mmCIF file of N, CA and C in Angstrom:
data_model
loop_
_atom_site.group_PDB
_atom_site.id
_atom_site.type_symbol
_atom_site.label_atom_id
_atom_site.label_comp_id
_atom_site.label_asym_id
_atom_site.label_seq_id
_atom_site.Cartn_x
_atom_site.Cartn_y
_atom_site.Cartn_z
ATOM 1 N N LEU K 1000 198.302 160.476 53.135
ATOM 2 C CA LEU K 1000 197.416 161.515 53.775
ATOM 3 C C LEU K 1000 195.580 160.957 53.362
ATOM 4 N N ALA K 1001 195.832 161.089 52.186
ATOM 5 C CA ALA K 1001 194.610 159.999 51.622
ATOM 6 C C ALA K 1001 194.639 159.043 52.529
ATOM 7 N N HIS K 1002 194.790 158.744 52.591
ATOM 8 C CA HIS K 1002 194.759 156.814 53.377
ATOM 9 C C HIS K 1002 194.343 157.869 54.442
ATOM 10 N N GLU K 1003 194.952 158.586 55.108
ATOM 11 C CA GLU K 1003 194.633 159.152 57.435
ATOM 12 C C GLU K 1003 192.788 159.740 57.007
ATOM 13 N N ARG K 1004 192.677 160.015 56.112
ATOM 14 C CA ARG K 1004 191.197 161.117 55.508
ATOM 15 C C ARG K 1004 190.151 159.733 55.456
ATOM 16 N N ILE K 1005 190.818 158.799 55.152
ATOM 17 C CA ILE K 1005 189.786 157.109 54.354
ATOM 18 C C ILE K 1005 189.507 156.667 55.539
ATOM 19 N N ILE K 1006 190.932 156.505 56.528
ATOM 20 C CA ILE K 1006 190.990 155.388 57.293
ATOM 21 C C ILE K 1006 190.381 156.307 58.948
ATOM 22 N N ARG K 1007 190.274 158.073 59.083
ATOM 23 C CA ARG K 1007 189.745 157.968 60.103
ATOM 24 C C ARG K 1007 188.286 158.608 59.288
ATOM 25 N N ARG K 1008 187.503 158.421 58.202
ATOM 26 C CA ARG K 1008 186.307 158.849 57.761
ATOM 27 C C ARG K 1008 185.337 157.510 57.589
ATOM 28 N N LEU K 1009 186.806 156.547 58.128
ATOM 29 C CA LEU K 1009 185.962 155.140 58.331
ATOM 30 C C LEU K 1009 185.949 154.900 59.543
ATOM 31 N N ARG K 1010 187.106 155.813 60.176
ATOM 32 C CA ARG K 1010 186.571 155.287 62.176
ATOM 33 C C ARG K 1010 185.543 156.210 62.148
ATOM 34 N N GLN K 1011 185.301 156.986 61.807
ATOM 35 C CA GLN K 1011 183.796 158.204 61.764
ATOM 36 C C GLN K 1011 183.045 157.303 61.381
ATOM 37 N N ASP K 1012 183.121 156.883 60.508
ATOM 38 C CA ASP K 1012 181.796 156.209 60.670
ATOM 39 C C ASP K 1012 181.645 154.828 61.187
ATOM 40 N N HIS K 1013 182.231 154.728 61.389
ATOM 41 C CA HIS K 1013 182.039 152.821 62.231
ATOM 42 C C HIS K 1013 181.594 152.872 63.479
ATOM 43 N N ASP K 1014 182.801 154.093 64.311
ATOM 44 C CA ASP K 1014 182.096 155.016 65.731
ATOM 45 C C ASP K 1014 180.323 155.024 65.186
ATOM 46 N N LYS K 1015 180.319 156.258 64.470
ATOM 47 C CA LYS K 1015 178.617 156.809 64.215
ATOM 48 C C LYS K 1015 177.805 155.193 64.569
ATOM 49 N N GLU K 1016 178.249 154.437 63.011
ATOM 50 C CA GLU K 1016 177.382 152.483 63.252
ATOM 51 C C GLU K 1016 177.902 152.547 64.496
ATOM 52 N N ILE K 1017 178.692 152.233 65.435
ATOM 53 C CA ILE K 1017 178.207 151.701 67.001
ATOM 54 C C ILE K 1017 177.942 152.046 67.710
ATOM 55 N N THR K 1018 177.638 153.480 67.957
ATOM 56 C CA THR K 1018 176.294 154.252 69.171
ATOM 57 C C THR K 1018 175.610 154.252 68.443
ATOM 58 N N ARG K 1019 175.537 154.007 67.593
ATOM 59 C CA ARG K 1019 174.333 154.536 66.658
ATOM 60 C C ARG K 1019 173.528 152.465 67.613
ATOM 61 N N MET K 1020 174.361 152.039 67.188
ATOM 62 C CA MET K 1020 173.661 149.833 67.296
ATOM 63 C C MET K 1020 174.085 149.847 69.254
ATOM 64 N N ARG K 1021 175.347 150.871 69.846
ATOM 65 C CA ARG K 1021 174.923 150.420 70.762
ATOM 66 C C ARG K 1021 173.632 151.686 70.923
ATOM 67 N N GLU K 1022 173.248 152.519 70.606
ATOM 68 C CA GLU K 1022 172.050 152.994 71.420
ATOM 69 C C GLU K 1022 171.043 152.693 70.764
ATOM 70 N N GLU K 1023 170.160 151.524 70.000
ATOM 71 C CA GLU K 1023 169.037 150.943 69.708
ATOM 72 C C GLU K 1023 169.219 149.470 70.806
ATOM 73 N N PHE K 1024 170.601 149.051 70.436
ATOM 74 C CA PHE K 1024 170.457 147.843 71.744
ATOM 75 C C PHE K 1024 170.134 148.227 72.902
ATOM 76 N N GLU K 1025 170.582 149.912 73.265
ATOM 77 C CA GLU K 1025 170.233 149.705 74.634
ATOM 78 C C GLU K 1025 169.015 149.985 74.610
ATOM 79 N N ARG K 1026 168.151 151.060 73.591
ATOM 80 C CA ARG K 1026 166.843 151.208 73.375
ATOM 81 C C ARG K 1026 165.755 149.276 73.615
ATOM 82 N N GLN K 1027 166.179 148.599 73.230
ATOM 83 C CA GLN K 1027 165.579 146.789 72.877
ATOM 84 C C GLN K 1027 165.608 146.336 73.925
ATOM 85 N N ALA K 1028 166.744 146.988 75.000
ATOM 86 C CA ALA K 1028 167.102 146.447 76.345
ATOM 87 C C ALA K 1028 166.104 147.216 77.045
ATOM 88 N N ARG K 1029 166.386 148.142 76.771
ATOM 89 C CA ARG K 1029 165.017 149.267 77.791
ATOM 90 C C ARG K 1029 163.493 148.413 77.493
ATOM 91 N N GLN K 1030 163.138 148.393 76.355
ATOM 92 C CA GLN K 1030 162.449 147.794 75.887
ATOM 93 C C GLN K 1030 161.522 146.673 76.355
ATOM 94 N N LEU K 1031 162.574 145.763 76.348
ATOM 95 C CA LEU K 1031 162.696 143.994 77.218
ATOM 96 C C LEU K 1031 162.697 144.301 78.428
ATOM 97 N N GLN K 1032 163.069 145.279 79.254
ATOM 98 C CA GLN K 1032 163.115 145.191 80.081
ATOM 99 C C GLN K 1032 161.977 145.680 80.897
ATOM 100 N N LEU K 1033 160.854 147.135 80.213
ATOM 101 C CA LEU K 1033 159.714 147.335 80.493
ATOM 102 C C LEU K 1033 158.695 145.954 79.972
ATOM 103 N N THR K 1034 158.727 145.222 78.650
ATOM 104 C CA THR K 1034 157.609 144.074 78.395
ATOM 105 C C THR K 1034 158.264 143.390 80.321
ATOM 106 N N TYR K 1035 159.338 143.119 80.035
ATOM 107 C CA TYR K 1035 159.092 141.881 80.966
ATOM 108 C C TYR K 1035 158.602 142.504 82.778
ATOM 109 N N GLU K 1036 158.884 143.411 82.787
ATOM 110 C CA GLU K 1036 158.604 143.880 84.117
ATOM 111 C C GLU K 1036 157.130 144.005 83.939
ATOM 112 N N GLU K 1037 155.900 144.586 82.785
ATOM 113 C CA GLU K 1037 155.071 144.545 82.765
ATOM 114 C C GLU K 1037 154.258 143.245 83.136
ATOM 115 N N LYS K 1038 155.506 142.072 82.411
ATOM 116 C CA LYS K 1038 154.459 140.656 82.540
ATOM 117 C C LYS K 1038 155.034 139.996 83.579
ATOM 118 N N LEU K 1039 155.742 140.747 84.786
ATOM 119 C CA LEU K 1039 156.316 140.313 85.126
ATOM 120 C C LEU K 1039 154.549 140.842 86.715
ATOM 121 N N GLU K 1040 154.562 142.052 87.033
ATOM 122 C CA GLU K 1040 153.283 142.927 87.728
ATOM 123 C C GLU K 1040 152.525 142.393 87.253
ATOM 124 N N ARG K 1041 152.147 142.030 85.515
ATOM 125 C CA ARG K 1041 150.580 141.133 85.167
ATOM 126 C C ARG K 1041 150.385 139.686 86.564
ATOM 127 N N LEU K 1042 151.277 139.204 85.869
ATOM 128 C CA LEU K 1042 151.469 137.631 86.625
ATOM 129 C C LEU K 1042 151.357 137.882 88.340
ATOM 130 N N ARG K 1043 152.606 138.860 89.375
ATOM 131 C CA ARG K 1043 152.250 138.917 89.893
ATOM 132 C C ARG K 1043 150.607 139.416 90.439
ATOM 133 N N SER K 1044 150.051 139.716 90.288
ATOM 134 C CA SER K 1044 147.901 140.718 90.090
ATOM 135 C C SER K 1044 147.713 139.331 90.368
ATOM 136 N N GLU K 1045 147.816 137.968 89.522
ATOM 137 C CA GLU K 1045 147.292 138.083 88.488
ATOM 138 C C GLU K 1045 147.152 135.739 89.752
ATOM 139 N N MET K 1046 148.979 136.145 90.746
ATOM 140 C CA MET K 1046 149.277 135.559 91.626
ATOM 141 C C MET K 1046 148.230 136.045 92.712
ATOM 142 N N ASN K 1047 148.920 137.281 93.056
ATOM 143 C CA ASN K 1047 147.777 137.834 93.782
ATOM 144 C C ASN K 1047 145.801 137.449 94.025
ATOM 145 N N GLN K 1048 145.675 137.251 93.090
ATOM 146 C CA GLN K 1048 143.866 137.738 93.038
ATOM 147 C C GLN K 1048 143.724 135.608 93.364
ATOM 148 N N GLN K 1049 144.468 135.277 92.636
ATOM 149 C CA GLN K 1049 144.670 134.163 92.578
ATOM 150 C C GLN K 1049 144.365 133.507 94.393
ATOM 151 N N ARG K 1050 145.498 134.037 94.948
ATOM 152 C CA ARG K 1050 146.176 133.380 96.167
ATOM 153 C C ARG K 1050 144.569 134.368 97.484
ATOM 154 N N LYS K 1051 144.035 135.655 96.683
ATOM 155 C CA LYS K 1051 142.938 135.822 96.617
ATOM 156 C C LYS K 1051 141.270 134.712 96.942
ATOM 157 N N ASN K 1052 141.476 133.998 95.810
ATOM 158 C CA ASN K 1052 139.822 133.154 95.465
ATOM 159 C C ASN K 1052 140.724 132.484 96.333
ATOM 160 N N GLU K 1053 142.267 131.558 96.507
ATOM 161 C CA GLU K 1053 141.821 130.116 97.283
ATOM 162 C C GLU K 1053 141.215 130.724 98.501
ATOM 163 N N VAL K 1054 141.618 131.531 99.241
ATOM 164 C CA VAL K 1054 141.854 132.179 100.466
ATOM 165 C C VAL K 1054 140.796 132.112 100.698
ATOM 166 N N LEU K 1055 139.291 133.105 99.992
ATOM 167 C CA LEU K 1055 138.057 133.106 100.721
ATOM 168 C C LEU K 1055 137.781 131.868 100.248
ATOM 169 N N GLU K 1056 137.876 131.387 99.188
ATOM 170 C CA GLU K 1056 137.326 129.643 99.321
ATOM 171 C C GLU K 1056 137.511 128.954 100.458
ATOM 172 N N ILE K 1057 138.949 128.583 101.106
ATOM 173 C CA ILE K 1057 138.902 128.268 101.324
ATOM 174 C C ILE K 1057 138.468 128.843 102.875
ATOM 175 N N GLU K 1058 138.385 129.145 103.130
ATOM 176 C CA GLU K 1058 137.247 130.373 104.807
ATOM 177 C C GLU K 1058 135.437 130.039 104.468
ATOM 178 N N GLN K 1059 135.610 129.821 103.091
ATOM 179 C CA GLN K 1059 133.729 129.866 103.348
ATOM 180 C C GLN K 1059 133.691 128.437 103.403
ATOM 181 N N ARG K 1060 134.796 127.688 102.556
ATOM 182 C CA ARG K 1060 135.195 126.275 102.927
ATOM 183 C C ARG K 1060 135.051 125.120 105.014
ATOM 184 N N LYS K 1061 135.800 127.143 105.589
ATOM 185 C CA LYS K 1061 135.706 126.284 107.126
ATOM 186 C C LYS K 1061 134.284 127.227 107.034
ATOM 187 N N ASN K 1062 133.867 128.127 106.928
ATOM 188 C CA ASN K 1062 132.565 128.104 107.298
ATOM 189 C C ASN K 1062 131.912 127.592 107.726
ATOM 190 N N GLN K 1063 131.273 126.787 106.148
ATOM 191 C CA GLN K 1063 130.204 125.926 105.832
ATOM 192 C C GLN K 1063 130.877 124.600 107.212
ATOM 193 N N HIS K 1064 131.907 124.026 106.984
ATOM 194 C CA HIS K 1064 132.303 123.053 108.213
ATOM 195 C C HIS K 1064 132.110 123.629 109.863
ATOM 196 N N ILE K 1065 132.061 124.845 109.823
ATOM 197 C CA ILE K 1065 131.570 125.466 111.508
ATOM 198 C C ILE K 1065 130.157 125.227 111.604
ATOM 199 N N ARG K 1066 129.479 125.808 110.408
ATOM 200 C CA ARG K 1066 127.389 126.144 110.740
ATOM 201 C C ARG K 1066 127.672 124.604 110.564
ATOM 202 N N ASP K 1067 127.798 123.855 109.383
ATOM 203 C CA ASP K 1067 127.428 122.119 109.909
ATOM 204 C C ASP K 1067 127.916 121.423 110.712
ATOM 205 N N LEU K 1068 128.754 121.830 111.606
ATOM 206 C CA LEU K 1068 129.185 121.338 113.216
ATOM 207 C C LEU K 1068 128.684 121.249 114.029
ATOM 208 N N MET K 1069 128.113 122.820 114.540
ATOM 209 C CA MET K 1069 126.768 123.962 114.899
ATOM 210 C C MET K 1069 125.805 123.118 114.887
ATOM 211 N N GLU K 1070 125.287 123.273 113.761
ATOM 212 C CA GLU K 1070 124.315 122.374 112.893
ATOM 213 C C GLU K 1070 124.187 120.943 113.920
ATOM 214 N N GLN K 1071 124.545 119.678 114.039
ATOM 215 C CA GLN K 1071 125.480 118.389 114.285
ATOM 216 C C GLN K 1071 125.113 118.359 115.595
ATOM 217 N N HIS K 1072 125.859 119.603 116.095
ATOM 218 C CA HIS K 1072 125.905 119.841 118.263
ATOM 219 C C HIS K 1072 124.719 120.124 118.544
ATOM 220 N N GLU K 1073 123.660 120.955 117.785
ATOM 221 C CA GLU K 1073 122.858 121.360 118.188
ATOM 222 C C GLU K 1073 121.355 120.170 118.043
ATOM 223 N N LYS K 1074 121.654 119.336 117.136
ATOM 224 C CA LYS K 1074 120.637 118.466 116.885
ATOM 225 C C LYS K 1074 120.174 116.810 117.898
ATOM 226 N N ALA K 1075 122.603 116.682 118.329
ATOM 227 C CA ALA K 1075 122.405 116.196 119.626
ATOM 228 C C ALA K 1075 122.050 116.481 120.595
ATOM 229 N N PHE K 1076 122.490 117.846 120.729
ATOM 230 C CA PHE K 1076 121.871 118.236 121.965
ATOM 231 C C PHE K 1076 120.652 118.365 122.136
ATOM 232 N N ALA K 1077 120.201 118.626 120.780
ATOM 233 C CA ALA K 1077 118.178 119.110 121.504
ATOM 234 C C ALA K 1077 117.877 116.884 121.798
ATOM 235 N N GLU K 1078 118.360 115.951 120.720
ATOM 236 C CA GLU K 1078 118.264 114.678 121.083
ATOM 237 C C GLU K 1078 118.246 114.348 122.657
ATOM 238 N N ILE K 1079 119.799 115.015 123.196
ATOM 239 C CA ILE K 1079 119.956 115.157 124.681
ATOM 240 C C ILE K 1079 118.966 115.485 125.873
ATOM 241 N N LYS K 1080 118.694 116.533 125.156
ATOM 242 C CA LYS K 1080 117.869 117.134 126.337
ATOM 243 C C LYS K 1080 116.838 116.475 125.984
ATOM 244 N N LYS K 1081 115.874 115.769 124.813
ATOM 245 C CA LYS K 1081 114.780 115.135 124.476
ATOM 246 C C LYS K 1081 114.794 113.341 125.612
ATOM 247 N N TYR K 1082 115.639 113.597 125.578
ATOM 248 C CA TYR K 1082 116.261 112.085 126.087
ATOM 249 C C TYR K 1082 115.875 112.081 127.432
ATOM 250 N N TYR K 1083 117.069 113.418 128.453
ATOM 251 C CA TYR K 1083 116.856 113.609 130.163
ATOM 252 C C TYR K 1083 115.419 114.405 130.149
ATOM 253 N N ASN K 1084 114.317 114.849 129.344
ATOM 254 C CA ASN K 1084 113.465 115.160 129.410
ATOM 255 C C ASN K 1084 112.535 114.134 130.035
ATOM 256 N N ASP K 1085 112.745 113.729 128.439
ATOM 257 C CA ASP K 1085 112.101 112.558 129.063
ATOM 258 C C ASP K 1085 111.818 111.703 129.946
ATOM 259 N N ILE K 1086 113.514 111.297 130.736
ATOM 260 C CA ILE K 1086 113.980 110.470 131.313
ATOM 261 C C ILE K 1086 113.220 111.163 133.404
ATOM 262 N N THR K 1087 112.965 112.906 132.444
ATOM 263 C CA THR K 1087 112.950 112.727 134.151
ATOM 264 C C THR K 1087 111.074 113.664 133.614
ATOM 265 N N SER K 1088 109.867 113.626 133.414
ATOM 266 C CA SER K 1088 109.184 113.250 132.909
ATOM 267 C C SER K 1088 108.637 111.983 133.404
ATOM 268 N N ASN K 1089 109.328 110.778 133.314
ATOM 269 C CA ASN K 1089 108.151 110.117 133.140
ATOM 270 C C ASN K 1089 109.258 109.218 134.850
ATOM 271 N N ASN K 1090 110.524 110.092 135.644
ATOM 272 C CA ASN K 1090 110.129 109.492 136.192
ATOM 273 C C ASN K 1090 109.746 110.314 137.395
ATOM 274 N N ILE K 1091 108.803 111.823 137.411
ATOM 275 C CA ILE K 1091 107.987 112.744 137.946
ATOM 276 C C ILE K 1091 107.278 111.629 137.669
ATOM 277 N N ASP K 1092 106.095 111.269 137.117
ATOM 278 C CA ASP K 1092 104.812 110.947 136.740
ATOM 279 C C ASP K 1092 105.590 108.792 137.976
ATOM 280 N N LEU K 1093 106.145 108.462 137.620
ATOM 281 C CA LEU K 1093 106.502 107.386 138.402
ATOM 282 C C LEU K 1093 106.653 108.138 140.072
ATOM 283 N N ILE K 1094 107.052 108.719 140.414
ATOM 284 C CA ILE K 1094 106.700 109.646 142.289
ATOM 285 C C ILE K 1094 105.443 110.244 142.546
ATOM 286 N N LYS K 1095 105.188 110.687 141.631
ATOM 287 C CA LYS K 1095 103.089 111.244 140.868
ATOM 288 C C LYS K 1095 102.537 109.717 141.422
ATOM 289 N N GLY K 1096 102.768 108.582 140.832
ATOM 290 C CA GLY K 1096 101.825 107.839 140.712
ATOM 291 C C GLY K 1096 102.577 106.630 142.468
ATOM 292 N N LEU K 1097 104.060 106.583 142.803
ATOM 293 C CA LEU K 1097 104.639 105.665 143.603
ATOM 294 C C LEU K 1097 103.874 106.620 145.383
ATOM 295 N N LYS K 1098 103.659 108.163 144.706
ATOM 296 C CA LYS K 1098 102.397 108.666 146.406
ATOM 297 C C LYS K 1098 101.273 108.640 146.062
ATOM 298 N N GLU K 1099 100.614 108.220 145.283
ATOM 299 C CA GLU K 1099 99.085 108.437 145.347
ATOM 300 C C GLU K 1099 99.038 106.957 145.757
ATOM 301 N N GLU K 1100 99.908 105.257 145.448
ATOM 302 C CA GLU K 1100 99.998 104.669 146.205
ATOM 303 C C GLU K 1100 100.180 104.950 147.348
ATOM 304 N N LEU K 1101 101.237 105.337 148.008
ATOM 305 C CA LEU K 1101 101.270 105.243 149.169
ATOM 306 C C LEU K 1101 100.578 106.132 149.989
ATOM 307 N N GLU K 1102 99.373 106.995 149.262
ATOM 308 C CA GLU K 1102 98.374 107.821 149.876
ATOM 309 C C GLU K 1102 97.477 106.394 150.749
ATOM 310 N N THR K 1103 97.376 106.133 149.127
ATOM 311 C CA THR K 1103 96.311 104.896 148.704
ATOM 312 C C THR K 1103 96.264 103.809 149.879
ATOM 313 N N MET K 1104 98.072 103.570 150.701
ATOM 314 C CA MET K 1104 98.164 102.468 151.698
ATOM 315 C C MET K 1104 97.826 103.230 153.004
ATOM 316 N N LYS K 1105 98.772 104.514 152.276
ATOM 317 C CA LYS K 1105 98.188 105.270 154.095
ATOM 318 C C LYS K 1105 96.435 105.320 154.940
ATOM 319 N N ARG K 1106 95.652 105.283 153.538
ATOM 320 C CA ARG K 1106 94.355 105.706 154.587
ATOM 321 C C ARG K 1106 93.679 103.910 154.351
ATOM 322 N N ASP K 1107 94.201 103.025 153.805
ATOM 323 C CA ASP K 1107 94.468 101.651 153.644
ATOM 324 C C ASP K 1107 94.568 101.411 155.372
ATOM 325 N N GLU K 1108 95.543 101.583 154.824
ATOM 326 C CA GLU K 1108 95.922 101.157 157.123
ATOM 327 C C GLU K 1108 95.062 102.069 157.605
ATOM 328 N N VAL K 1109 94.703 103.098 157.551
ATOM 329 C CA VAL K 1109 93.768 103.872 158.706
ATOM 330 C C VAL K 1109 92.985 103.102 159.064
ATOM 331 N N THR K 1110 92.481 102.491 158.073
ATOM 332 C CA THR K 1110 90.932 101.892 157.479
ATOM 333 C C THR K 1110 91.653 101.204 158.076
ATOM 334 N N ASN K 1111 91.649 100.063 158.372
ATOM 335 C CA ASN K 1111 92.342 98.209 158.836
ATOM 336 C C ASN K 1111 92.484 98.852 159.941
ATOM 337 N N GLU K 1112 92.972 99.633 160.262
ATOM 338 C CA GLU K 1112 93.411 100.117 161.762
ATOM 339 C C GLU K 1112 91.768 100.308 162.535
ATOM 340 N N LYS K 1113 91.046 101.240 162.113
ATOM 341 C CA LYS K 1113 89.637 101.393 163.157
ATOM 342 C C LYS K 1113 89.031 100.514 162.589
ATOM 343 N N ASP K 1114 88.933 99.197 161.989
ATOM 344 C CA ASP K 1114 88.461 98.604 161.569
ATOM 345 C C ASP K 1114 89.234 96.965 162.203
ATOM 346 N N LEU K 1115 90.481 97.366 162.276
ATOM 347 C CA LEU K 1115 90.546 96.076 163.352
ATOM 348 C C LEU K 1115 90.636 96.677 165.205
ATOM 349 N N PHE K 1116 90.728 97.766 165.637
ATOM 350 C CA PHE K 1116 89.300 98.523 166.866
ATOM 351 C C PHE K 1116 88.599 97.923 166.873
ATOM 352 N N ASP K 1117 88.050 97.968 166.159
ATOM 353 C CA ASP K 1117 86.149 97.992 166.499
ATOM 354 C C ASP K 1117 86.490 96.789 166.327
ATOM 355 N N THR K 1118 87.112 95.888 165.592
ATOM 356 C CA THR K 1118 85.994 93.835 166.030
ATOM 357 C C THR K 1118 87.152 93.795 167.140
ATOM 358 N N ILE K 1119 88.343 94.281 167.391
ATOM 359 C CA ILE K 1119 89.154 94.292 169.077
ATOM 360 C C ILE K 1119 87.816 94.518 170.371
ATOM 361 N N GLN K 1120 87.108 95.674 169.591
ATOM 362 C CA GLN K 1120 86.627 96.368 170.823
ATOM 363 C C GLN K 1120 85.097 95.182 171.220
ATOM 364 N N GLU K 1121 84.456 95.044 169.697
ATOM 365 C CA GLU K 1121 83.150 94.195 169.335
ATOM 366 C C GLU K 1121 84.018 92.694 170.211
ATOM 367 N N ASN K 1122 84.876 91.997 170.073
ATOM 368 C CA ASN K 1122 85.146 90.627 171.093
ATOM 369 C C ASN K 1122 85.372 90.923 172.002
ATOM 370 N N LYS K 1123 86.261 92.688 172.662
ATOM 371 C CA LYS K 1123 85.320 92.151 173.908
ATOM 372 C C LYS K 1123 84.005 92.731 173.621
ATOM 373 N N LYS K 1124 83.493 92.622 173.954
ATOM 374 C CA LYS K 1124 82.291 93.027 174.548
ATOM 375 C C LYS K 1124 81.230 91.576 173.657
ATOM 376 N N LEU K 1125 81.647 90.629 173.031
ATOM 377 C CA LEU K 1125 81.086 89.332 172.760
ATOM 378 C C LEU K 1125 81.909 88.601 173.772
ATOM 379 N N ARG K 1126 82.599 88.751 174.445
ATOM 380 C CA ARG K 1126 83.098 87.588 175.371
ATOM 381 C C ARG K 1126 82.636 87.561 176.314
ATOM 382 N N GLU K 1127 82.998 88.779 177.134
ATOM 383 C CA GLU K 1127 81.426 88.490 178.285
ATOM 384 C C GLU K 1127 80.364 87.629 178.362
ATOM 385 N N PRO K 1128 79.784 87.715 176.969
ATOM 386 C CA PRO K 1128 78.367 87.320 176.693
ATOM 387 C C PRO K 1128 78.469 85.139 176.368
ATOM 388 N N LEU K 1129 79.256 85.592 175.894
ATOM 389 C CA LEU K 1129 80.369 84.481 175.086
ATOM 390 C C LEU K 1129 80.068 83.546 176.695
ATOM 391 N N ALA K 1130 81.449 83.642 177.686
ATOM 392 C CA ALA K 1130 81.985 83.580 178.844
ATOM 393 C C ALA K 1130 80.699 83.085 179.377
ATOM 394 N N ARG K 1131 79.567 83.444 180.063
ATOM 395 C CA ARG K 1131 78.291 82.955 180.215
ATOM 396 C C ARG K 1131 77.646 82.175 180.230
ATOM 397 N N THR K 1132 77.197 82.861 178.226
ATOM 398 C CA THR K 1132 76.552 81.564 177.866
ATOM 399 C C THR K 1132 77.110 80.459 177.999
ATOM 400 N N LEU K 1133 78.807 79.695 177.913
ATOM 401 C CA LEU K 1133 79.003 78.742 177.722
ATOM 402 C C LEU K 1133 79.318 77.935 179.909
ATOM 403 N N LYS K 1134 79.131 78.850 180.300
ATOM 404 C CA LYS K 1134 78.513 78.664 181.528
ATOM 405 C C LYS K 1134 77.781 77.859 181.856
ATOM 406 N N GLU K 1135 76.964 78.547 181.298
ATOM 407 C CA GLU K 1135 75.407 78.152 181.082
ATOM 408 C C GLU K 1135 75.244 76.961 180.137
ATOM 409 N N VAL K 1136 75.853 76.496 178.983
ATOM 410 C CA VAL K 1136 76.457 75.796 178.692
ATOM 411 C C VAL K 1136 77.063 74.107 179.828
ATOM 412 N N GLU K 1137 77.344 74.678 180.002
ATOM 413 C CA GLU K 1137 78.422 73.867 181.370
ATOM 414 C C GLU K 1137 76.973 73.207 182.258
ATOM 415 N N ARG K 1138 76.663 74.928 182.662
ATOM 416 C CA ARG K 1138 75.468 74.334 183.430
ATOM 417 C C ARG K 1138 74.373 73.478 183.249
ATOM 418 N N LEU K 1139 74.434 72.638 182.034
ATOM 419 C CA LEU K 1139 73.027 72.326 181.607
ATOM 420 C C LEU K 1139 73.194 71.412 181.616
#
């Protein structure tokens, strides 16, 4: 009977020890779980922040690239515009010069036609006296 009491007491002590150890183990497991959940949350937060920073950096580079392209295209457009404006200006100047030359040629043509008409008229006037003079010379 004394043995049974000792064995029962040992079993109770053993059960108490196992319960205490189980509770300690569960407490440590909860503590570890909380610690790793905090670490996981911190890591998620850091990774989200890193992702946001990378996206922001990529957007900034993209926007800078767009600005650079726009600037290059504006320069190219301005050069092309200047080139065609120069051609247009040169062509307008050439057209003006040719118009002036045409007007001068028309005036000269009119003057030459008048001179020709006058010369023909004078020739007609002088032909008759020349013919008389030639007849007189033949008679003499």
